[in-house]
Tab-separated table of C-alpha atoms in Angstrom:
chain	number	residue	atom	x	y	z
A	17	UNK	CA	171.079	79.227	102.453
A	18	UNK	CA	173.107	79.560	99.271
A	19	UNK	CA	176.480	81.322	99.273
A	20	UNK	CA	176.409	84.918	98.136
A	21	UNK	CA	177.946	85.563	94.715
A	22	UNK	CA	180.335	88.383	93.984
A	23	UNK	CA	178.821	91.526	92.532
A	24	UNK	CA	179.211	92.117	88.817
A	25	UNK	CA	177.721	94.517	86.253
A	26	UNK	CA	175.544	91.702	84.939
A	27	UNK	CA	174.381	90.539	88.354
A	28	UNK	CA	170.805	89.243	88.412
A	29	UNK	CA	168.038	91.060	90.286
A	30	UNK	CA	167.509	90.473	94.001
A	31	UNK	CA	166.297	87.006	94.873
A	32	UNK	CA	163.070	86.669	96.786
A	33	UNK	CA	162.832	84.819	100.058
A	34	UNK	CA	160.097	82.288	100.695
A	35	UNK	CA	157.952	84.850	102.471
A	36	UNK	CA	158.236	87.164	99.501
A	37	UNK	CA	160.877	89.580	100.796
A	38	UNK	CA	163.712	90.748	98.580
A	39	UNK	CA	167.161	89.427	99.443
A	40	UNK	CA	170.629	89.819	98.051
A	41	UNK	CA	170.874	87.259	95.266
A	42	UNK	CA	172.597	84.103	96.409
A	43	UNK	CA	174.065	81.368	94.273
A	44	UNK	CA	177.127	79.398	93.409
A	45	UNK	CA	178.532	78.727	89.994
A	46	UNK	CA	177.864	75.026	90.462
A	47	UNK	CA	174.233	75.413	91.558
A	48	UNK	CA	171.690	74.461	88.907
A	49	UNK	CA	168.367	76.299	89.019
A	50	UNK	CA	165.290	75.423	87.033
A	51	UNK	CA	163.988	77.604	84.214
A	52	UNK	CA	160.994	79.231	85.906
A	53	UNK	CA	159.537	80.210	82.534
A	54	UNK	CA	158.561	76.552	82.152
A	55	UNK	CA	156.406	76.671	85.292
A	56	UNK	CA	152.684	77.180	84.840
A	57	UNK	CA	150.280	79.460	86.673
A	58	UNK	CA	148.658	76.425	88.250
A	59	UNK	CA	152.002	75.397	89.735
A	60	UNK	CA	152.420	78.877	91.208
A	61	UNK	CA	149.006	78.452	92.815
A	62	UNK	CA	149.316	74.859	94.001
A	63	UNK	CA	152.941	74.683	95.175
A	64	UNK	CA	153.479	76.561	98.417
A	65	UNK	CA	157.111	77.447	97.735
A	66	UNK	CA	156.117	79.102	94.439
A	67	UNK	CA	152.836	80.552	95.653
A	68	UNK	CA	154.668	82.783	98.113
A	69	UNK	CA	156.353	84.617	95.241
A	70	UNK	CA	153.073	85.133	93.413
A	71	UNK	CA	151.396	86.256	96.627
A	72	UNK	CA	154.080	88.877	97.218
A	73	UNK	CA	153.577	90.213	93.700
A	74	UNK	CA	149.796	90.385	94.174
A	75	UNK	CA	150.261	92.282	97.421
A	76	UNK	CA	152.273	94.907	95.548
A	77	UNK	CA	149.584	95.051	92.860
A	78	UNK	CA	146.864	95.334	95.532
A	79	UNK	CA	145.199	92.215	94.137
A	80	UNK	CA	145.738	89.848	97.056
A	81	UNK	CA	141.986	89.674	97.690
A	82	UNK	CA	141.587	87.626	94.527
A	83	UNK	CA	144.145	85.078	95.700
A	84	UNK	CA	142.634	84.892	99.150
A	85	UNK	CA	139.133	84.393	97.731
A	86	UNK	CA	140.460	81.722	95.353
A	87	UNK	CA	141.766	79.602	98.232
A	88	UNK	CA	138.771	80.291	100.466
A	89	UNK	CA	136.676	78.771	97.683
A	90	UNK	CA	138.999	75.761	97.515
A	91	UNK	CA	138.452	75.208	101.244
A	92	UNK	CA	134.701	75.756	100.929
A	93	UNK	CA	134.469	73.073	98.225
A	94	UNK	CA	135.550	70.437	100.753
A	95	UNK	CA	132.729	71.087	103.235
A	96	UNK	CA	129.839	68.606	103.366
A	97	UNK	CA	126.380	70.051	102.818
A	98	UNK	CA	125.276	71.205	106.261
A	99	UNK	CA	124.225	74.211	108.305
A	100	UNK	CA	127.901	75.107	108.632
A	101	UNK	CA	128.282	75.200	104.850
A	102	UNK	CA	125.293	77.546	104.621
A	103	UNK	CA	126.823	79.881	107.203
A	104	UNK	CA	130.189	79.823	105.466
A	105	UNK	CA	128.554	80.544	102.107
A	106	UNK	CA	126.951	83.675	103.521
A	107	UNK	CA	130.234	84.750	105.136
A	108	UNK	CA	132.187	84.277	101.909
A	109	UNK	CA	129.593	86.194	99.935
A	110	UNK	CA	129.525	89.094	102.395
A	111	UNK	CA	133.294	89.196	102.614
A	112	UNK	CA	134.243	89.025	98.944
A	113	UNK	CA	131.087	89.690	96.908
A	114	UNK	CA	129.593	92.667	98.750
A	115	UNK	CA	130.680	95.928	97.050
A	116	UNK	CA	130.790	97.587	100.480
A	117	UNK	CA	133.326	95.081	101.825
A	118	UNK	CA	136.980	96.108	102.096
A	119	UNK	CA	137.890	92.744	100.527
A	120	UNK	CA	135.452	93.020	97.617
A	121	UNK	CA	136.444	91.069	94.487
A	122	UNK	CA	134.749	92.296	91.274
A	123	UNK	CA	133.793	89.795	88.584
A	124	UNK	CA	134.079	90.224	84.833
A	125	UNK	CA	130.517	88.946	84.467
A	126	UNK	CA	127.638	90.287	86.533
A	127	UNK	CA	125.881	86.955	86.002
A	128	UNK	CA	128.307	85.301	88.409
A	129	UNK	CA	127.303	87.703	91.167
A	130	UNK	CA	123.597	87.131	90.476
A	131	UNK	CA	124.044	83.355	90.462
A	132	UNK	CA	125.813	83.511	93.818
A	133	UNK	CA	122.996	85.539	95.337
A	134	UNK	CA	120.499	82.963	94.106
A	135	UNK	CA	122.604	80.056	95.393
A	136	UNK	CA	122.613	81.448	98.932
A	137	UNK	CA	119.051	80.169	99.309
A	138	UNK	CA	120.255	76.580	98.919
A	139	UNK	CA	124.074	76.552	98.968
A	140	UNK	CA	126.218	73.670	97.746
A	141	UNK	CA	129.985	73.031	97.849
A	142	UNK	CA	130.165	73.902	94.126
A	143	UNK	CA	128.337	77.231	94.280
A	144	UNK	CA	131.520	79.347	94.018
A	145	UNK	CA	133.072	77.320	91.194
A	146	UNK	CA	132.290	79.875	88.475
A	147	UNK	CA	133.700	82.659	90.637
A	148	UNK	CA	136.889	80.673	91.158
A	149	UNK	CA	137.125	80.032	87.412
A	150	UNK	CA	136.837	83.756	86.684
A	151	UNK	CA	139.563	84.547	89.210
A	152	UNK	CA	141.821	81.949	87.609
A	153	UNK	CA	141.165	83.419	84.153
A	154	UNK	CA	141.961	86.897	85.488
A	155	UNK	CA	145.252	85.589	86.837
A	156	UNK	CA	146.047	83.800	83.563
A	157	UNK	CA	145.241	86.657	81.185
A	158	UNK	CA	146.266	89.710	83.202
A	159	UNK	CA	148.229	89.220	86.402
A	160	UNK	CA	150.417	86.204	85.669
A	161	UNK	CA	151.903	87.705	82.462
A	162	UNK	CA	152.635	90.872	84.426
A	163	UNK	CA	154.130	88.795	87.236
A	164	UNK	CA	156.472	87.161	84.701
A	165	UNK	CA	157.902	90.595	83.888
A	166	UNK	CA	158.465	91.555	87.529
A	167	UNK	CA	161.623	91.644	89.656
A	168	UNK	CA	160.070	89.087	91.969
A	169	UNK	CA	159.714	86.594	89.122
A	170	UNK	CA	163.206	87.223	87.781
A	171	UNK	CA	164.624	86.768	91.271
A	172	UNK	CA	163.192	83.286	91.819
A	173	UNK	CA	165.932	80.750	92.487
A	174	UNK	CA	164.736	77.178	92.947
A	175	UNK	CA	166.618	73.949	92.356
A	176	UNK	CA	165.138	70.814	90.778
A	177	UNK	CA	165.316	69.112	94.172
A	178	UNK	CA	163.392	71.935	95.848
A	179	UNK	CA	160.769	71.854	93.107
A	180	UNK	CA	160.362	68.120	93.506
A	181	UNK	CA	159.989	68.551	97.260
A	182	UNK	CA	157.300	71.208	96.716
A	183	UNK	CA	155.423	68.921	94.331
A	184	UNK	CA	155.563	66.046	96.791
A	185	UNK	CA	154.274	68.332	99.533
A	186	UNK	CA	151.340	69.426	97.363
A	187	UNK	CA	150.476	65.816	96.554
A	188	UNK	CA	150.805	64.446	100.063
A	189	UNK	CA	149.677	67.402	102.126
A	190	UNK	CA	152.131	66.540	104.890
A	191	UNK	CA	155.072	68.166	106.567
A	192	UNK	CA	158.297	69.179	104.810
A	193	UNK	CA	160.336	66.812	106.946
A	194	UNK	CA	158.608	63.692	105.636
A	195	UNK	CA	156.506	63.830	102.520
A	196	UNK	CA	154.604	60.716	101.560
A	197	UNK	CA	153.221	61.513	98.111
A	198	UNK	CA	150.769	59.551	95.987
A	199	UNK	CA	153.320	56.861	95.456
A	200	UNK	CA	153.988	54.129	92.944
A	201	UNK	CA	155.155	51.392	95.249
A	202	UNK	CA	158.415	49.826	94.097
A	203	UNK	CA	158.230	46.305	95.458
A	204	UNK	CA	161.467	44.300	95.840
A	205	UNK	CA	160.934	40.706	94.744
A	206	UNK	CA	162.402	39.359	97.973
A	207	UNK	CA	159.656	40.892	100.112
A	208	UNK	CA	156.470	42.003	98.321
A	209	UNK	CA	155.187	43.667	101.495
A	210	UNK	CA	157.916	46.293	101.469
A	211	UNK	CA	157.374	49.627	99.785
A	212	UNK	CA	159.360	52.827	99.376
A	213	UNK	CA	158.271	56.261	100.546
A	214	UNK	CA	159.665	59.514	99.139
A	215	UNK	CA	161.243	61.397	102.065
A	216	UNK	CA	162.624	64.920	101.920
A	217	UNK	CA	165.977	65.397	103.605
A	218	UNK	CA	166.899	68.668	105.409
A	219	UNK	CA	168.788	69.738	102.273
A	220	UNK	CA	165.684	69.450	100.122
A	221	UNK	CA	166.731	66.193	98.474
A	222	UNK	CA	164.079	63.562	97.834
A	223	UNK	CA	165.097	59.991	98.515
A	224	UNK	CA	163.305	56.668	98.796
A	225	UNK	CA	163.207	54.958	102.158
A	226	UNK	CA	161.686	51.583	102.637
A	227	UNK	CA	158.935	50.935	105.137
A	228	UNK	CA	158.168	47.393	106.195
A	229	UNK	CA	154.392	47.457	105.952
A	230	UNK	CA	151.613	49.318	104.224
A	231	UNK	CA	149.476	51.833	106.074
A	232	UNK	CA	147.387	50.157	108.759
A	233	UNK	CA	144.290	51.348	110.589
A	234	UNK	CA	146.402	51.889	113.692
A	235	UNK	CA	148.605	54.322	111.741
A	236	UNK	CA	145.741	56.712	111.007
A	237	UNK	CA	146.056	60.010	112.867
A	238	UNK	CA	143.943	63.126	113.159
A	239	UNK	CA	146.518	65.057	111.150
A	240	UNK	CA	146.237	62.561	108.291
A	241	UNK	CA	142.458	62.856	108.310
A	242	UNK	CA	142.425	66.648	108.377
A	243	UNK	CA	145.158	67.211	105.792
A	244	UNK	CA	143.410	65.046	103.200
A	245	UNK	CA	140.425	66.987	101.742
A	246	UNK	CA	138.277	63.876	101.244
A	247	UNK	CA	138.828	62.366	104.680
A	248	UNK	CA	138.516	65.795	106.297
A	249	UNK	CA	134.977	66.053	104.936
A	250	UNK	CA	134.088	62.669	106.460
A	251	UNK	CA	135.705	63.554	109.785
A	252	UNK	CA	133.831	66.854	109.865
A	253	UNK	CA	130.547	65.122	109.044
A	254	UNK	CA	131.133	62.689	111.913
A	255	UNK	CA	131.950	65.533	114.291
A	256	UNK	CA	128.595	67.115	113.460
A	257	UNK	CA	126.862	63.853	114.340
A	258	UNK	CA	128.398	63.849	117.822
A	259	UNK	CA	128.151	67.654	118.273
A	260	UNK	CA	131.849	68.414	118.633
A	261	UNK	CA	132.630	70.449	115.545
A	262	UNK	CA	134.271	73.435	117.251
A	263	UNK	CA	137.726	71.891	117.471
A	264	UNK	CA	137.779	70.875	113.815
A	265	UNK	CA	136.565	74.273	112.632
A	266	UNK	CA	139.253	75.861	114.801
A	267	UNK	CA	141.904	73.558	113.316
A	268	UNK	CA	140.788	74.487	109.801
A	269	UNK	CA	140.789	78.225	110.503
A	270	UNK	CA	144.250	77.992	112.091
A	271	UNK	CA	145.526	76.079	109.086
A	272	UNK	CA	144.116	78.701	106.739
A	273	UNK	CA	145.600	81.510	108.840
A	274	UNK	CA	149.127	80.237	108.175
A	275	UNK	CA	148.738	80.975	104.461
A	276	UNK	CA	146.932	84.324	104.467
A	277	UNK	CA	148.225	86.079	101.351
A	278	UNK	CA	148.218	89.663	102.617
A	279	UNK	CA	149.953	90.707	105.820
A	280	UNK	CA	147.534	93.552	106.431
A	281	UNK	CA	144.826	90.930	107.051
A	282	UNK	CA	146.756	89.006	109.670
A	283	UNK	CA	145.663	91.210	112.555
A	284	UNK	CA	142.053	91.283	111.397
A	285	UNK	CA	141.887	87.510	110.977
A	286	UNK	CA	143.767	86.795	114.212
A	287	UNK	CA	141.284	88.863	116.191
A	288	UNK	CA	138.388	87.158	114.419
A	289	UNK	CA	139.694	83.694	115.309
A	290	UNK	CA	140.247	84.848	118.884
A	291	UNK	CA	136.685	86.170	119.210
A	292	UNK	CA	135.194	83.116	117.520
A	293	UNK	CA	137.010	80.364	119.436
A	294	UNK	CA	139.070	81.636	122.355
A	295	UNK	CA	137.661	84.615	124.243
A	296	UNK	CA	135.304	84.082	127.158
A	297	UNK	CA	132.229	84.925	125.066
A	298	UNK	CA	133.245	82.873	122.016
A	299	UNK	CA	130.314	81.056	120.406
A	300	UNK	CA	132.517	78.126	119.336
A	301	UNK	CA	134.870	78.166	122.302
A	302	UNK	CA	137.604	75.516	122.294
A	303	UNK	CA	139.441	74.164	125.297
A	304	UNK	CA	142.967	75.606	125.433
A	305	UNK	CA	145.482	75.906	128.227
A	306	UNK	CA	145.601	79.335	129.839
A	307	UNK	CA	149.287	79.697	128.946
A	308	UNK	CA	148.481	79.308	125.237
A	309	UNK	CA	145.656	81.817	125.503
A	310	UNK	CA	147.931	84.382	127.161
A	311	UNK	CA	150.515	84.068	124.388
A	312	UNK	CA	147.842	84.542	121.727
A	313	UNK	CA	146.341	87.541	123.521
A	314	UNK	CA	149.741	89.201	123.897
A	315	UNK	CA	150.403	88.938	120.147
A	316	UNK	CA	147.024	89.887	118.684
A	317	UNK	CA	148.180	93.410	117.829
A	318	UNK	CA	151.208	92.200	115.881
A	319	UNK	CA	150.560	88.593	114.865
A	320	UNK	CA	152.705	86.338	112.712
A	321	UNK	CA	151.422	83.500	110.561
A	322	UNK	CA	152.545	81.019	113.236
A	323	UNK	CA	150.520	82.635	116.042
A	324	UNK	CA	148.024	79.775	116.332
A	325	UNK	CA	150.392	76.864	115.641
A	326	UNK	CA	150.825	75.837	119.324
A	327	UNK	CA	147.059	76.056	119.881
A	328	UNK	CA	146.433	74.010	116.748
A	329	UNK	CA	148.823	71.329	118.015
A	330	UNK	CA	147.047	71.271	121.358
A	331	UNK	CA	143.675	70.801	119.674
A	332	UNK	CA	145.115	68.046	117.488
A	333	UNK	CA	146.251	66.162	120.604
A	334	UNK	CA	142.812	66.573	122.146
A	335	UNK	CA	141.145	65.218	118.995
A	336	UNK	CA	143.561	62.273	119.007
A	337	UNK	CA	142.639	61.506	122.597
A	338	UNK	CA	138.871	62.102	122.599
A	339	UNK	CA	137.423	62.119	119.080
A	340	UNK	CA	139.570	59.751	117.024
A	341	UNK	CA	138.712	56.634	119.091
A	342	UNK	CA	134.995	57.321	118.509
A	343	UNK	CA	135.614	57.959	114.828
A	344	UNK	CA	137.394	54.605	114.516
A	345	UNK	CA	134.206	52.884	115.713
A	346	UNK	CA	131.957	54.824	113.327
A	347	UNK	CA	130.749	53.913	109.842
A	348	UNK	CA	132.899	56.739	108.431
A	349	UNK	CA	136.258	55.296	109.423
A	350	UNK	CA	136.583	52.507	106.852
A	351	UNK	CA	135.828	54.810	103.881
A	352	UNK	CA	138.374	57.271	105.287
A	353	UNK	CA	140.958	54.548	105.766
A	354	UNK	CA	140.486	53.335	102.193
A	355	UNK	CA	140.984	56.878	100.886
A	356	UNK	CA	144.198	57.248	102.883
A	357	UNK	CA	145.354	53.812	101.788
A	358	UNK	CA	144.788	54.694	98.139
A	359	UNK	CA	146.897	57.837	98.564
A	360	UNK	CA	149.705	56.057	100.434
């Protein structure tokens, strides 16, 4: 955390924390921050550290539904064509396109709504693309300019190192502790097998650390497969072939839950995930330890975005133990490995 500056008549507006809450502005005279006016709307959507500011603004404007729908569509686009995709298409339509829904998102063109209704007969991963485009245009022409005039925007303090870390995270889709982005391998002449990986230090600095060998098949983990949109689709398709999709759907819903844009939806979504995967009558029940279930049940009335993190980790371990070995022997593994290798 940055040191707090002394108050002055020309003091800047309150800074905004990463979860969107106002804080007393913190800085030092030697700290260099980037000029946020040079950041685009797309960066505020794609970079998690920036998206939290925009989300907080949309919550105040009561327009968080648009952001939530935008990212639900992004997730939907990664699903392979299947019965699950058809069910999800209907759920998305009922949730965001039904005028009677509490999360209804109106469109500038009625043709988009009509096209979506028609597409429900034979859904495809691209069926919501026009809706997503309209939401983006609404952000660009109306909400983002207003956001740029807000206290939240003026209070953003982000260093070049933090911005670089956020960009690496968006490219690599991995944890903040170690971000392996889509890298240009810098090969020392003495050992052409060595490469360098961008790694984020606890202070937010990005540095290159050498690794002896390129990614191997043995290095592939469930987390790698699920965090990469292309390999996730292949892993999900394989799971449908062997009739064990529940755990992957649960992992995906838990991952989505961590980035719900509006706090008022946390309780609603937490209870939905509980009913869908955890309770005794759940249709897609997953195997969790009773201690994890008790913790989830005790926090359903006041959930945080990390409520399902321990359960998600438990499911990841189960997939590593039971499903990944089968996936390695399937026809889908080599294409997945090549995709991961290309991004490493």
